[in-house]
Short mmCIF file of C-alpha atoms in Angstrom, two decimals:
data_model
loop_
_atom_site.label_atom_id
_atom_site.label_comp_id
_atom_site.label_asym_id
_atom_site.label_seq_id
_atom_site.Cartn_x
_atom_site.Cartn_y
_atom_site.Cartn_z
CA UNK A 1 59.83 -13.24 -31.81
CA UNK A 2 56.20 -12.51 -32.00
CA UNK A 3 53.60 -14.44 -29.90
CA UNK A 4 50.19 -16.24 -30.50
CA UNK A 5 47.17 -14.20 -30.55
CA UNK A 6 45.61 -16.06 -27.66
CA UNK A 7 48.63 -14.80 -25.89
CA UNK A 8 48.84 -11.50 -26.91
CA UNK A 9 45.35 -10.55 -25.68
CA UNK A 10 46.64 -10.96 -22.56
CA UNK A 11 49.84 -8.87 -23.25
CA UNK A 12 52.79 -11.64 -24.21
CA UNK A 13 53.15 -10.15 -27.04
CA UNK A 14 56.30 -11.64 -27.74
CA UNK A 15 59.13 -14.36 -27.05
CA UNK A 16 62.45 -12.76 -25.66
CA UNK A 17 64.41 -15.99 -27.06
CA UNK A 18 64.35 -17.03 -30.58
CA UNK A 19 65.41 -20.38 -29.75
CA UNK A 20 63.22 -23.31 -31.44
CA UNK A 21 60.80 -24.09 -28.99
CA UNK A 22 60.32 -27.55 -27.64
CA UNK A 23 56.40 -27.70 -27.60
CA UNK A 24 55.36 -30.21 -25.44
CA UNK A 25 51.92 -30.27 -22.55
CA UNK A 26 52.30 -28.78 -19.30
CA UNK A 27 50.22 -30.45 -16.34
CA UNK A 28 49.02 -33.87 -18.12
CA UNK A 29 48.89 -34.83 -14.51
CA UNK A 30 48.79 -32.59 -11.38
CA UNK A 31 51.69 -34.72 -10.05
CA UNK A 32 53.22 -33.32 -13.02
CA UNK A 33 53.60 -29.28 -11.61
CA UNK A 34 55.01 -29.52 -7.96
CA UNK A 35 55.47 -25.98 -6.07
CA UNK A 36 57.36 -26.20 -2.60
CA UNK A 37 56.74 -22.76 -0.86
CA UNK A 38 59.95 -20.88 0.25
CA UNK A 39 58.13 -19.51 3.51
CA UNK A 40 58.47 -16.52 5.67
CA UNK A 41 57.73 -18.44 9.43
CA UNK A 42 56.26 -16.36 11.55
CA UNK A 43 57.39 -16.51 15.16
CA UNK A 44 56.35 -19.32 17.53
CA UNK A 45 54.32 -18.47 20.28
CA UNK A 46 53.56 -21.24 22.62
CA UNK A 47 50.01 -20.73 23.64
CA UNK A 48 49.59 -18.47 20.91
CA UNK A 49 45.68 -18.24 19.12
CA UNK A 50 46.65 -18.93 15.63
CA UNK A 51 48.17 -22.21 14.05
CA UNK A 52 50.49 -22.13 11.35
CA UNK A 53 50.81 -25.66 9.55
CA UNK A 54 52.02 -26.66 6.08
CA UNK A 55 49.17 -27.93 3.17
CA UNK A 56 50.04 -30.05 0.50
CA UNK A 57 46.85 -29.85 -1.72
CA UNK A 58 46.68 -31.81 -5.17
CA UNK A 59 44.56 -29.79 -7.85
CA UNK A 60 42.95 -27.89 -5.68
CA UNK A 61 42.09 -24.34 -6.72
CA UNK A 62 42.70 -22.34 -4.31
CA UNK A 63 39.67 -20.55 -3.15
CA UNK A 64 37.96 -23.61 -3.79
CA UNK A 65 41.15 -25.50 -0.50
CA UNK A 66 39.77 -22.22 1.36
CA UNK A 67 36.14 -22.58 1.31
CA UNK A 68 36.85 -25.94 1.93
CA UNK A 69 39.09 -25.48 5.12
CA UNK A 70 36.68 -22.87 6.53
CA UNK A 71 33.84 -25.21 6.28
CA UNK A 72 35.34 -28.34 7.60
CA UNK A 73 36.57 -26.42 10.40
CA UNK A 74 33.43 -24.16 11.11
CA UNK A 75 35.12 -20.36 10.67
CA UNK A 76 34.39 -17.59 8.16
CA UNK A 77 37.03 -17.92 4.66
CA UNK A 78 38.81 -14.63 5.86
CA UNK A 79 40.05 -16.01 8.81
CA UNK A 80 42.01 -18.42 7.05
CA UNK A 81 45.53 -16.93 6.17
CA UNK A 82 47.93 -17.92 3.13
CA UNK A 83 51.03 -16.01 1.58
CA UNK A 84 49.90 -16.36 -1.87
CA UNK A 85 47.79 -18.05 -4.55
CA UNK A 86 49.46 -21.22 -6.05
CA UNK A 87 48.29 -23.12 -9.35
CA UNK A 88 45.21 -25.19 -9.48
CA UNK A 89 46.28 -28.63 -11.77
CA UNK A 90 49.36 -29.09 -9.29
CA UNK A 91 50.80 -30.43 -6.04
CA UNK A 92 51.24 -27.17 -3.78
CA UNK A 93 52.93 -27.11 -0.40
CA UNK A 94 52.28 -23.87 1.45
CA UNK A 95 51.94 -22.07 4.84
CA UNK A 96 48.40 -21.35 6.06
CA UNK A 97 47.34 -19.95 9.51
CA UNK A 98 44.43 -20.90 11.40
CA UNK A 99 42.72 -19.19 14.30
CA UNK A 100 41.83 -22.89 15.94
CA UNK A 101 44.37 -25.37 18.12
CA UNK A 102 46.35 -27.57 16.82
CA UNK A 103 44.87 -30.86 17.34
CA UNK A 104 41.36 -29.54 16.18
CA UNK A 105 43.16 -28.70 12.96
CA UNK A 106 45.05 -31.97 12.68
CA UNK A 107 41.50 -33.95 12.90
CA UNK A 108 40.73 -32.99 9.39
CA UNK A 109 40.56 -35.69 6.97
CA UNK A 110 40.22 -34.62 3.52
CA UNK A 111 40.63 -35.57 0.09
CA UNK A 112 43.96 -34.66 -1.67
CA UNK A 113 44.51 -32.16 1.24
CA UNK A 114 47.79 -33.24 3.75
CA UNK A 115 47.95 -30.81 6.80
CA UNK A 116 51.79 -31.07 8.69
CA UNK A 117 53.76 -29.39 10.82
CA UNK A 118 51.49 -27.43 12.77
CA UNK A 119 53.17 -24.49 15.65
CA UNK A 120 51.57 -21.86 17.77
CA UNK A 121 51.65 -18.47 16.51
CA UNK A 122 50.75 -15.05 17.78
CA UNK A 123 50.07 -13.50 14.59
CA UNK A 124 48.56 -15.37 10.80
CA UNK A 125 50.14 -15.56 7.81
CA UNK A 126 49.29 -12.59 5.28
CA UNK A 127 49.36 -12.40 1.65
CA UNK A 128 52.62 -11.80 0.54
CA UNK A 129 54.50 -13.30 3.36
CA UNK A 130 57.04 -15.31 1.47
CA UNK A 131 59.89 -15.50 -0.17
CA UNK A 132 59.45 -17.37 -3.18
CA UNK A 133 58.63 -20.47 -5.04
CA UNK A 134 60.45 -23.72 -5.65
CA UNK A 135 59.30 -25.93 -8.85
CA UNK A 136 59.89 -29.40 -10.24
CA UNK A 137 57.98 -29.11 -13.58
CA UNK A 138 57.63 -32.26 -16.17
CA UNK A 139 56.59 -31.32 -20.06
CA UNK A 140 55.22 -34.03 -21.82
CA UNK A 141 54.35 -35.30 -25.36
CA UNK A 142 56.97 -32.33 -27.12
CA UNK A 143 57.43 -32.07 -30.59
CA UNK A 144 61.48 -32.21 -30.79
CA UNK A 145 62.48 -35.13 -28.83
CA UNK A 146 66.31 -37.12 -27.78
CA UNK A 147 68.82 -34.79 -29.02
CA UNK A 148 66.87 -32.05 -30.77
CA UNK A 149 64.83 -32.02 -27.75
CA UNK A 150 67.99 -31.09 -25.55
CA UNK A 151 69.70 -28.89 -28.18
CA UNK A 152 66.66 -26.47 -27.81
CA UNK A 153 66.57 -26.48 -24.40
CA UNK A 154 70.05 -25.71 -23.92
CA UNK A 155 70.07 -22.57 -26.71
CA UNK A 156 67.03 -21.07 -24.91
CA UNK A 157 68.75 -21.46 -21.60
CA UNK A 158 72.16 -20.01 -22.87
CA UNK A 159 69.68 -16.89 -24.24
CA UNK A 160 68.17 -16.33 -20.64
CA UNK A 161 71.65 -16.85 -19.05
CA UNK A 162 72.98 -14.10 -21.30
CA UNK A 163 70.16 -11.84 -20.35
CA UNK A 164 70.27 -13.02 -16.50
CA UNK A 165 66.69 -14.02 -16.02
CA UNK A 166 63.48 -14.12 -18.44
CA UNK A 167 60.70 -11.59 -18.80
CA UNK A 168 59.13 -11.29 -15.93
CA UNK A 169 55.18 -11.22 -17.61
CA UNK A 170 52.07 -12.41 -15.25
CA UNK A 171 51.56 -15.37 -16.36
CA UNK A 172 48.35 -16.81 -18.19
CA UNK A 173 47.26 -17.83 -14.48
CA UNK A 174 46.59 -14.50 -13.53
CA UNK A 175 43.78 -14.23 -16.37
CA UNK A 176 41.96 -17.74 -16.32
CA UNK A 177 43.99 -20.71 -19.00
CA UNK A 178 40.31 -21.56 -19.45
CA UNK A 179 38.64 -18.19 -20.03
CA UNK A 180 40.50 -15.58 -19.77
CA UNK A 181 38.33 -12.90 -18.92
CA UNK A 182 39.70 -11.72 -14.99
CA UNK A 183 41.45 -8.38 -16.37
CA UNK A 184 38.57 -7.63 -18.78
CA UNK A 185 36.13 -7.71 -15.61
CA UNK A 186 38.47 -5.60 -14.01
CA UNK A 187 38.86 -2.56 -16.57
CA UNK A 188 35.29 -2.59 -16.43
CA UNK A 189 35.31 -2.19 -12.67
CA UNK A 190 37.60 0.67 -13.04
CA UNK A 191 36.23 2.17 -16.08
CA UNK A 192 32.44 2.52 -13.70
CA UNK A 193 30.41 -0.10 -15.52
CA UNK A 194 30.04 -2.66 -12.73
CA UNK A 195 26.66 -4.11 -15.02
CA UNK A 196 29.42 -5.43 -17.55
CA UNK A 197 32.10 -6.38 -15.21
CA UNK A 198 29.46 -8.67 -13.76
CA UNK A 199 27.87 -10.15 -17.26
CA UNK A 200 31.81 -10.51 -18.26
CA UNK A 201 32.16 -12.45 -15.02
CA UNK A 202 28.68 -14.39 -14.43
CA UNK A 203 27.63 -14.91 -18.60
CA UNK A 204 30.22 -14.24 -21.59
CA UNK A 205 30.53 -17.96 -22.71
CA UNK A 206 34.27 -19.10 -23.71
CA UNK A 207 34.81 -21.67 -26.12
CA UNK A 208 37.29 -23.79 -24.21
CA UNK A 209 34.53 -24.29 -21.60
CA UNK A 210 32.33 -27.63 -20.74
CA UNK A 211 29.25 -27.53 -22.67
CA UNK A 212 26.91 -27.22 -19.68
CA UNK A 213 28.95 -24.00 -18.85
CA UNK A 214 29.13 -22.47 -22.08
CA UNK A 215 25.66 -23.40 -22.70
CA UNK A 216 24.54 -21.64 -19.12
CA UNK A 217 26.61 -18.70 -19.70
CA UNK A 218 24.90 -18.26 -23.26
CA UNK A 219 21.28 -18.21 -21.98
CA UNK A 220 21.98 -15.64 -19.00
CA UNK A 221 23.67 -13.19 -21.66
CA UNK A 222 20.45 -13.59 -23.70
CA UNK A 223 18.08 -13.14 -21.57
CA UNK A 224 19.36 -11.88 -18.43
CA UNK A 225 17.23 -13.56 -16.27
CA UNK A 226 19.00 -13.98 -12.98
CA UNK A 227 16.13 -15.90 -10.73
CA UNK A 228 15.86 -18.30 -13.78
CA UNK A 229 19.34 -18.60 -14.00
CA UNK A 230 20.09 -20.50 -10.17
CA UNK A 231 18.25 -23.44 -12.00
CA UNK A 232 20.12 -24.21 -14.82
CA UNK A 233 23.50 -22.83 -13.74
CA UNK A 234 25.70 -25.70 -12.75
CA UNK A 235 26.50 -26.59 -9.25
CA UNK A 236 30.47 -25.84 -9.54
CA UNK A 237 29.72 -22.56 -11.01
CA UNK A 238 30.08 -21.20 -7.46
CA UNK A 239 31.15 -17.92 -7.52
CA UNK A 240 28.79 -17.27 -10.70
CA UNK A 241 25.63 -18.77 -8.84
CA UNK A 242 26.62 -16.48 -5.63
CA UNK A 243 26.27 -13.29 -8.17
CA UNK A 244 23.16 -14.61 -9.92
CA UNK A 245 21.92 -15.54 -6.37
CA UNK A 246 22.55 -11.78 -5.15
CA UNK A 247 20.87 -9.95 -8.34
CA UNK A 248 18.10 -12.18 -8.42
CA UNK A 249 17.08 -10.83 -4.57
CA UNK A 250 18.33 -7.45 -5.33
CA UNK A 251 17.84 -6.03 -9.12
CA UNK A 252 20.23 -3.79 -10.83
CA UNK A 253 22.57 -4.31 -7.48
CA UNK A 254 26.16 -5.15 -9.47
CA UNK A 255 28.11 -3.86 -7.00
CA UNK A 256 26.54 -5.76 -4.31
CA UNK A 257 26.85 -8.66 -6.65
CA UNK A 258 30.57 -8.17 -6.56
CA UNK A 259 31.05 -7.54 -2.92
CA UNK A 260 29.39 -11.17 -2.38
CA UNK A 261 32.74 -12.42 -3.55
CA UNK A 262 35.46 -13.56 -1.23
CA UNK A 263 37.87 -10.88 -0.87
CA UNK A 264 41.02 -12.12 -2.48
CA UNK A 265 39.01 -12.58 -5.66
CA UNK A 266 37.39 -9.12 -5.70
CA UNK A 267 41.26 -7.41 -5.83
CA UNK A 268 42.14 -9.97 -7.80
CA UNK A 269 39.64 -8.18 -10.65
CA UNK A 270 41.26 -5.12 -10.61
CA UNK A 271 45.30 -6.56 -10.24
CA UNK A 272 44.75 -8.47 -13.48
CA UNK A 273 44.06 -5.10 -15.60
CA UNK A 274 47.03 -3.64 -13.85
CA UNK A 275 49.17 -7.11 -15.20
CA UNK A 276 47.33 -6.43 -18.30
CA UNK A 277 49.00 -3.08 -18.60
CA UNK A 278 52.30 -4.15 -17.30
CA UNK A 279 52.41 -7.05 -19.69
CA UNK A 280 51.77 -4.99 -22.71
CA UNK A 281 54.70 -2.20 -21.39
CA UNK A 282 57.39 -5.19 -20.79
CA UNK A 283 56.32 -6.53 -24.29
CA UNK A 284 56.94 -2.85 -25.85
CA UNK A 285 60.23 -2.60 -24.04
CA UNK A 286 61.34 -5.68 -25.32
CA UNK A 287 60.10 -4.90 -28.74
CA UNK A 288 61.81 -1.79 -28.94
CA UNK A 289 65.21 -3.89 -28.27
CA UNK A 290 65.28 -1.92 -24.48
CA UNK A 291 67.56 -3.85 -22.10
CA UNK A 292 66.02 -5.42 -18.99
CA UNK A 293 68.69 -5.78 -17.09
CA UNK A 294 70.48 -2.58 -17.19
CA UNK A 295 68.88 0.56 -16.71
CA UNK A 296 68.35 4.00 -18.39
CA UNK A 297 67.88 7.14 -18.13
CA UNK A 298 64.42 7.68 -17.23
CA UNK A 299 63.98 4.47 -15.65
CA UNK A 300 62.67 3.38 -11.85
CA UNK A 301 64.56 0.78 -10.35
CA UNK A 302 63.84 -1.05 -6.82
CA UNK A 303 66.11 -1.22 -4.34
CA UNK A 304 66.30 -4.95 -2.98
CA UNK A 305 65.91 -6.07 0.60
CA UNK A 306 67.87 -8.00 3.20
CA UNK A 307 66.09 -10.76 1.36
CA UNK A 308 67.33 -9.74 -2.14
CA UNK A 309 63.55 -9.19 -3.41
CA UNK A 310 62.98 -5.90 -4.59
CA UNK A 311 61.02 -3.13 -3.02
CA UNK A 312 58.24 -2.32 -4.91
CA UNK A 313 56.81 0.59 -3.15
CA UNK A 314 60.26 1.97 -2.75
CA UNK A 315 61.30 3.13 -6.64
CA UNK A 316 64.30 5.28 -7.13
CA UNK A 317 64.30 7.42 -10.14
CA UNK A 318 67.57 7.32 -12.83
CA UNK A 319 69.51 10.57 -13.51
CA UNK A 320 72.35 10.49 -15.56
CA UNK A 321 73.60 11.81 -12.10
CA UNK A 322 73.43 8.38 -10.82
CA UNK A 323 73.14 6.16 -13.86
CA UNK A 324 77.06 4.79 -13.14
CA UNK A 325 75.46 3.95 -9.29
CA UNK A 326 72.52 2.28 -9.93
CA UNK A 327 74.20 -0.05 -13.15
CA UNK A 328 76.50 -1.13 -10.60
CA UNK A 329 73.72 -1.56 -8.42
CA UNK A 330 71.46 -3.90 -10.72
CA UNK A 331 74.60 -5.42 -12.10
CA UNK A 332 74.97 -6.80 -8.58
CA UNK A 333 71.12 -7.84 -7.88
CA UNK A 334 71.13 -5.23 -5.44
CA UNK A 335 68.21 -3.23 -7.49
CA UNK A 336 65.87 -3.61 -10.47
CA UNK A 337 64.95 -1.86 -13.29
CA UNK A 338 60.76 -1.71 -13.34
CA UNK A 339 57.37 -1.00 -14.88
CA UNK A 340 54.64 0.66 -13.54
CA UNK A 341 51.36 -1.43 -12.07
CA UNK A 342 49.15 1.41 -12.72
CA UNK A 343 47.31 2.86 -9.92
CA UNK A 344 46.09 6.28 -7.65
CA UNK A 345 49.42 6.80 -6.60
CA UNK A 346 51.34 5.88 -9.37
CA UNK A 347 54.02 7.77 -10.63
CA UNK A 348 55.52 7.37 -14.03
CA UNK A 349 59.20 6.73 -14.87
CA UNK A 350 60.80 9.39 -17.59
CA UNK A 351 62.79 8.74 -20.75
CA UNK A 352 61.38 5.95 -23.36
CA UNK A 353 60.28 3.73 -20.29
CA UNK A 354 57.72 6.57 -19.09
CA UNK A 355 56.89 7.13 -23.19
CA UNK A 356 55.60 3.22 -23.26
CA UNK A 357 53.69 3.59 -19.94
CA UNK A 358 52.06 6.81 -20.85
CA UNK A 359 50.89 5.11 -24.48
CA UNK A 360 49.26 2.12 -23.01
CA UNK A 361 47.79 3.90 -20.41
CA UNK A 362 46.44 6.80 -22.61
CA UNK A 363 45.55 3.95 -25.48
CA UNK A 364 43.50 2.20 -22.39
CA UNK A 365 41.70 5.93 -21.60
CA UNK A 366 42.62 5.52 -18.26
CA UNK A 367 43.30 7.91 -15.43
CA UNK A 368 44.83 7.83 -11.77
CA UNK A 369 41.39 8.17 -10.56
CA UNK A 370 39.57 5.54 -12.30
CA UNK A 371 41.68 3.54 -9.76
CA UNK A 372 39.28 4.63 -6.76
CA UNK A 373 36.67 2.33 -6.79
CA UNK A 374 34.30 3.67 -4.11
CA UNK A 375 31.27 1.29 -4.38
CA UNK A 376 33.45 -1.83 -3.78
CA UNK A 377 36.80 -0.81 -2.14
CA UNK A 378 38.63 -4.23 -2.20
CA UNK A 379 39.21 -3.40 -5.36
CA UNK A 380 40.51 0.20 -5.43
CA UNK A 381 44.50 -0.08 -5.90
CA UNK A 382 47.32 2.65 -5.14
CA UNK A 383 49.29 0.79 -8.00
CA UNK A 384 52.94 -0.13 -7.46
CA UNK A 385 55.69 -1.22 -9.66
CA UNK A 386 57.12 -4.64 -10.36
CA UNK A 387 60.83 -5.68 -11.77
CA UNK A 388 60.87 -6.42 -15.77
CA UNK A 389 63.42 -9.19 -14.75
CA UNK A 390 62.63 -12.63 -13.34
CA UNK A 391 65.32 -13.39 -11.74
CA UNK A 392 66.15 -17.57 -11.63
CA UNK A 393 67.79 -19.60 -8.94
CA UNK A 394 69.38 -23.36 -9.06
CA UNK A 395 68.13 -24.13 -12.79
CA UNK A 396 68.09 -27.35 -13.86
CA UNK A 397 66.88 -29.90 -16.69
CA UNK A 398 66.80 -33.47 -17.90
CA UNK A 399 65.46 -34.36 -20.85
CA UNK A 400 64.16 -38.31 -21.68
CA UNK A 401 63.33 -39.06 -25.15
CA UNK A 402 59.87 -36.86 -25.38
CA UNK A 403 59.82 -34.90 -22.01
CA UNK A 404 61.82 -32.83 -20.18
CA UNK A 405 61.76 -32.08 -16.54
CA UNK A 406 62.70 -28.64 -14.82
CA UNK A 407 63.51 -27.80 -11.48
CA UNK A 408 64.45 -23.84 -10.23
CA UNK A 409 62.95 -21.26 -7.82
CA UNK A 410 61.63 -17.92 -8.38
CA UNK A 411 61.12 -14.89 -6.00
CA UNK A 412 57.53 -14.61 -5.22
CA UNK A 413 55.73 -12.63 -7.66
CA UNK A 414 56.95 -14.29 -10.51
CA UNK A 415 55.24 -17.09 -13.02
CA UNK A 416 57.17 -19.96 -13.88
CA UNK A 417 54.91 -20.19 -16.60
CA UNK A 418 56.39 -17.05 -17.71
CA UNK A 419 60.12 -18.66 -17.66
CA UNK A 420 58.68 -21.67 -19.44
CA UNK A 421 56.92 -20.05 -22.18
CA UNK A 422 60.33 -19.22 -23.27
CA UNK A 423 61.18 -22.88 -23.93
CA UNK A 424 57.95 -24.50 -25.10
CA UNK A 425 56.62 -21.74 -27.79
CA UNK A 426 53.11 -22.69 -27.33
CA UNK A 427 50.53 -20.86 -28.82
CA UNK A 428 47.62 -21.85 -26.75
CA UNK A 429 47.26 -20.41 -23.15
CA UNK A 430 45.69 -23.79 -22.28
CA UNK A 431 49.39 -25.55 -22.99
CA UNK A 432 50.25 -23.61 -19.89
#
C-alpha cells in the first residue's frame, strides 16, 4: 500500500498493512507521548567522579535539555552523557551522566526538567548504552471511532502479528516533522559541497515553519548576507545563528561553520542520508513482496546478543549452505535478516537484497569513499547494518470513542513512529 509523498521523500514509500487506517493526531499534548528508558546501569562506584541520575524532561528537545544542563551546571555540552536521543513534544525519562557530585546536581531547579535517582559512577553513560524504549502513546481526534475505530486497530495488529514485528523504517524524527531537510544536508556533506549542506541547513525556508522563520530563512538564501543575517534571524534559531555567526567572522569557511555544531548533531547529518538509503532499500524489499522475517539467499543477518538485540557490526552472510541454520536461527529471534547503512566499510549482501542496495546506492552516485569526510570528521561513517524487522514487546491498546491509547517497547534503534504509521495511515509527517 503506497505512501504519501511527504513520506516518501524521506523513503516510506509504502504501508506493509493494508488495514484501514485509523487517522487520528499524535502528540496534541506532550503528556500525550510518554517514553520510559529501558537502561543499561552502569556500575556504582562509591566515590566515583561521574553521576548517573534519571531526567524526566517534558518537550524538551534534546540538545536544547543539554545545552541547558551544561549551562545551569557550568561544564562544556560534551561532558554531559545520554544513551540516546528521545522525542521532543513528549515526556522522556532517561539516564544521563554527569561529571559533578551528586548534591550539586540535585540543586538544579528547572522548568519541566525532574532530576532522580542520582549514584556514583566510575565511568558516563555513552550513546547507545541501552536497551530499549518503553511507550504509552494516546492518538487523538481519529477519523473511525467506537467500533470501527477498534476493528481497524485489531486487523492492522493481526497483520504485524502475522509478520512478527513492523518495518523497521527511521522514523520521520530522524529527518525534522517540521522541515525535513537533516539527510539532504547530509548527502551534501558527503557528496563535497559543504556551501550547500550549510544553505540547506542555515536558509532553505519550509512551508510548515513560523513565519518569522520562513521569512529569515528566505532573505539569507537571497542574499546571502551572513553579518546581516544575526539581526533578523530569530533568537531560537540557535544552531542556525551559531553558523551565520561563524561565516560572518570567517567567509567562505562552511566547514568551520559545521564544526561549530555540537557533536551529536554534526553525525547526526550524515546518519540521516544513511536512513535515507536504508529506508528506500526496506521500502523496495517490501515492494518486491521480499519477506522480512525469513531470510534468503544472499542476505546478511545479525546475530543477537545476550540481550537479544542484534549485532550490527557482526553480519553473517547466507549460503544455501546454511540457509536451513540461520531460518531456524531468525525463526527463534536469535538473528536478523538486514540492510545495509551505507558507509567506508560497508559490504554489500548478495542475491536480490544486494541488487536493491547496489540500485539505490548507484541511483544516489555514491561511493564507499564519499563516506570519508576529512574536513569535518564527526561526520565520516564506516556504515553498518540495521535489522528490516522491528521487533515488538508487551503490545497493548484501548480504544475510547475517538482515541486510542498504545502501550509496547521497542529495542533501541527503532521508531515507534514507524510501528504506528502502520495504524494511523497519515499522510502528513507532521501527524507524527
Amino acid at each position: 500500500m503506497e505512501s504519501g509523498p511527504e513520506e516518501a521523500a524521506i523513503g516510506l514509500e509504502l504501508y506493509y498493512t493494508d488495514s484501514p487506517g485509523t487517522g487520528g493526531r499524535l502528540k496534541c499534548d506532550p503528556e500525550d507521548f510518554q517514553v520510559e528508558e529501558v537502561s543499561a546501569y552502569p556500575p556504582r562506584c562509591e566515590g566515583g567522579p561521574i553521576t548517573i541520575a534519571k531526567v524526566t524532561a517534558t518537550n524538551w528537545e534534546m540538545n536544547r535539555l543539554v545545552r541547558q544542563l551544561s549551562r545551569s551546571l557550568g561544564i562544556g555540552r560534551e561532558r554531559i552523557g545520554f544513551a540516546g536521543t528521545k522525542d521532543k513534544r513528549a515526556v522522556t525519562s532517561q539516564l544521563m551522566s554527569f561529571p559533578v557530585p551528586a548534591e550539586r546536581l540535585m540543586e538544579l531547579s528547572l522548568h519541566q526538567i525532574e532530576i532522580s535517582e542520582p549514584y556514583p559512577a566510575k565511568k558516563g553513560i555513552t550513546i547507545g548504552d541501552l536497551i530499549g524504549n518503553a511507550f504509552r502513546i494516546r492518538v487523538t481526534d481519529t477519523e473511525l471511532r467506537d467500533e470501527q475505530l477498534s476493528r481497524a486497530v485489531a486487523a492492522t495488529g493481526e497483520q504485524l502479528q502475522a509478520l512478527g514485528g513492523f518495518p523497521n523504517f527511521f522514523g520521520v524524527q530522524r529527518f525534522g516533522a517540521v522541515r525535513p531537510i537533516t539527510h539532504e544536508v547530509g548527502k551534501w556533506i558527503v557528496k563535497g559541497d559543504l556551501e550547500r549542506a550549510v544553505m540547506t541547513y542555515a536558509a532553505n525556508p519550509h512551508p510548515n515553519e513560523r513565519d518569522e522563520g520562513r521569512e529569515a530563512r528566505a532573505r539569507l538564501q537571497e542574499d546571502r548576507d551572513f553579518e546581516a543575517a544575526l539581526d533578523y534571524y530569530p533568537k531560537i534559531m540557535t544552531f542556525e545563528r551559531t553558523i551565520i555567526g561563524h561565516l560572518s567572522r570567517a567567509p567562505g569557511d562552511y566547514a568551520g561553520a559545521i564544526a561549530t555544531l555540537p557533536s551529536n548533531l554534526q553525525m547526526m547529518f550524515v546518519h540521516a542520508y544513511q536512513s535515507f538509503l536504508f529506508n528506500r532499500m526496506l521500502s523496495e524489499r517490501i515492494r518486491r513482496g521480499l519477506p522480512l522475517d525469513r531470510p534468503l539467499v544472499g542476505d546478511v543477518v545479525l546475530p543477537a546478543d545476550r540481550n537479544g538485540l542484534p549485532q550490527h557490526d557482526n553480519g553473517v552472510p547466507v549460503t544455501s549452505s546454511n540457509l536451513d541454520l540461520v531460518e531456524r536461527q531468525v525463526r527463534q529471534g536469535r538473528a536478523f535478516v538486514s540492510g545495509v547503512l551505507f558507509g567506508t566499510d560497508s559490504v554489500l549482501a548478495e542475491g536480490e537484497m544486494g541488487e536493491i542496495e547496489r540500485s539505490i546506492i548507484e541511483q544516489e552516485g555514491l561511493r564507499k569513499e564519499d563516506f570519508m569526510v576529512p574536513p569535518l570528521h564527526l561526520c565520516s561513517s564506516k556504515g553498518t547494518r540495521r535489522e528490516l524487522l522491528g521487533i515488538v514487546k508487551d503490545l497493548r491498546y484501548e480504544t475510547h470513542g475517538d482515541s486510542v491509547t498504545f502501550s509496547f517497547a521497542l529495542n533501541k534503534g527503532c521508531y515507534a513512529t514507524s510501528l504506528l504509521r502502520e495504524y494511523l495511515k497519515k499522510e502528513g509527517l507532521m501527524d507524527y
